[in-house]
Coordinates of C-alpha atoms in Angstrom, one line a residue:
Q4 CA 0.0 0.0 0.0
V5 CA 1.0 3.6 -0.7
Q6 CA -0.5 6.6 1.0
L7 CA -0.4 9.9 -0.8
V8 CA -1.1 13.3 0.8
E9 CA -1.3 16.4 -1.3
S10 CA -0.9 20.0 -0.1
G11 CA -0.4 23.5 -1.5
G12 CA -3.7 24.2 -3.2
G13 CA -5.5 27.5 -2.8
L14 CA -6.9 30.6 -4.4
V15 CA -4.7 32.6 -6.8
Q16 CA -5.3 35.3 -9.4
A17 CA -4.8 34.6 -13.0
G18 CA -1.1 34.8 -13.9
G19 CA -0.1 33.7 -10.5
S20 CA 1.8 30.6 -9.3
L21 CA 1.2 27.7 -6.9
R22 CA 3.3 24.7 -5.9
L23 CA 1.6 21.5 -5.0
S24 CA 3.4 18.8 -3.0
C25 CA 2.5 15.1 -2.6
V26 CA 4.2 13.1 0.1
A27 CA 4.1 9.3 -0.2
S28 CA 4.4 6.8 2.5
G29 CA 4.3 3.0 2.5
R30 CA 6.1 1.0 -0.1
T31 CA 9.2 2.1 -1.9
F32 CA 8.6 5.4 -3.5
T33 CA 11.1 4.9 -6.2
S34 CA 9.2 2.0 -7.6
Y35 CA 6.5 4.2 -8.8
T36 CA 5.7 6.5 -11.7
M37 CA 4.0 9.5 -10.3
G38 CA 1.3 11.6 -11.9
W39 CA -0.8 14.7 -11.3
F40 CA -4.4 14.6 -12.5
R41 CA -7.1 17.2 -12.2
Q42 CA -10.9 17.2 -12.3
A43 CA -13.0 20.3 -12.9
P44 CA -16.7 20.3 -12.0
G45 CA -18.7 18.3 -14.5
K46 CA -15.6 17.1 -16.3
E47 CA -13.6 13.9 -16.4
R48 CA -10.5 13.5 -14.4
E49 CA -7.5 14.1 -16.8
L50 CA -3.8 13.6 -16.6
V51 CA -1.9 16.8 -16.3
T52 CA 1.7 15.4 -16.1
T53 CA 3.6 12.4 -15.1
I54 CA 7.2 11.6 -14.2
N55 CA 9.1 8.3 -14.3
W56 CA 10.7 6.7 -11.2
T57 CA 14.1 8.3 -11.7
G58 CA 12.8 11.7 -12.6
S59 CA 14.6 11.7 -15.9
S60 CA 11.5 11.7 -18.1
T61 CA 8.3 13.7 -18.0
I62 CA 5.2 14.1 -20.0
Y63 CA 2.8 17.1 -20.0
A64 CA -0.7 17.7 -21.4
D65 CA -0.7 20.3 -24.1
S66 CA -2.8 22.6 -22.0
V67 CA -0.1 23.0 -19.4
K68 CA 3.1 22.6 -21.4
G69 CA 5.5 25.5 -20.7
R70 CA 3.6 26.6 -17.6
F71 CA 3.7 23.5 -15.3
T72 CA 6.7 21.6 -14.1
I73 CA 6.7 18.2 -12.3
S74 CA 9.6 17.1 -10.2
R75 CA 10.4 14.5 -7.6
D76 CA 12.7 14.2 -4.6
N77 CA 13.1 10.5 -4.0
A78 CA 15.0 11.1 -0.8
K79 CA 11.9 12.9 0.6
N80 CA 9.3 10.6 -1.0
T81 CA 7.8 13.7 -2.5
V82 CA 6.6 14.8 -5.9
Y83 CA 6.0 18.5 -6.8
L84 CA 3.9 20.4 -9.3
Q85 CA 5.0 23.9 -9.9
M86 CA 2.3 25.8 -11.7
N87 CA 3.0 29.2 -13.2
S88 CA 1.0 31.6 -15.4
L89 CA -2.2 30.1 -14.0
K90 CA -5.4 30.5 -15.9
P91 CA -9.0 30.3 -14.8
E92 CA -9.4 27.1 -16.8
D93 CA -6.8 25.5 -14.5
T94 CA -9.4 25.6 -11.7
A95 CA -9.9 22.0 -10.5
V96 CA -9.2 19.5 -7.8
Y97 CA -5.7 18.2 -8.3
Y98 CA -4.9 14.6 -7.4
C99 CA -1.5 12.9 -7.0
A100 CA -1.3 9.3 -8.2
A101 CA 1.2 6.5 -8.1
G102 CA 1.5 3.5 -10.3
I103 CA 4.0 0.9 -11.4
G104 CA 4.7 0.8 -15.2
S105 CA 2.3 3.7 -15.7
F106 CA 4.7 6.1 -17.4
G107 CA 3.4 7.0 -20.9
R108 CA -0.1 6.0 -20.1
W109 CA -2.8 8.7 -20.0
D110 CA -5.7 6.7 -18.4
R111 CA -6.4 6.9 -14.7
N112 CA -6.7 3.1 -14.6
A113 CA -2.9 2.9 -15.0
Y114 CA -2.5 4.3 -11.5
D115 CA -3.0 2.3 -8.4
Y116 CA -2.9 4.8 -5.6
W117 CA -4.5 8.2 -5.2
G118 CA -4.4 11.1 -2.8
Q119 CA -7.4 12.9 -1.5
G120 CA -7.0 15.9 -3.8
T121 CA -6.3 19.6 -3.2
Q122 CA -8.4 22.4 -4.6
V123 CA -6.9 24.9 -6.9
T124 CA -9.0 28.0 -7.8
V125 CA -7.8 30.6 -10.3
S126 CA -9.7 33.8 -10.3
S127 CA -9.9 36.1 -13.4

């Protein structure tokens, strides 16, 4: 089992920045691909970005490319999501997820463990 706890969400004006953190506990953190998903009201949960177990490879959704950066610190069992130039359409609940062999897959079923989510609200 892996437990994931997100933090860092909040309310920010358009153009602002936030950094989300996700701390993992339980099984070996380095075994897992980590991803950030988001779900806006009335919409499907979508993959925002993912990072492989070493941190050497990342993938981003087109909607956040150039604005968001995922990183991980395996010594701290933590994955981060730096979000810059935020837009109102980035408003959603953001979820951290972990999976083995999940890198390169966009579907939520590829991930085995989920955090509780953290709300990000961007005002215009």
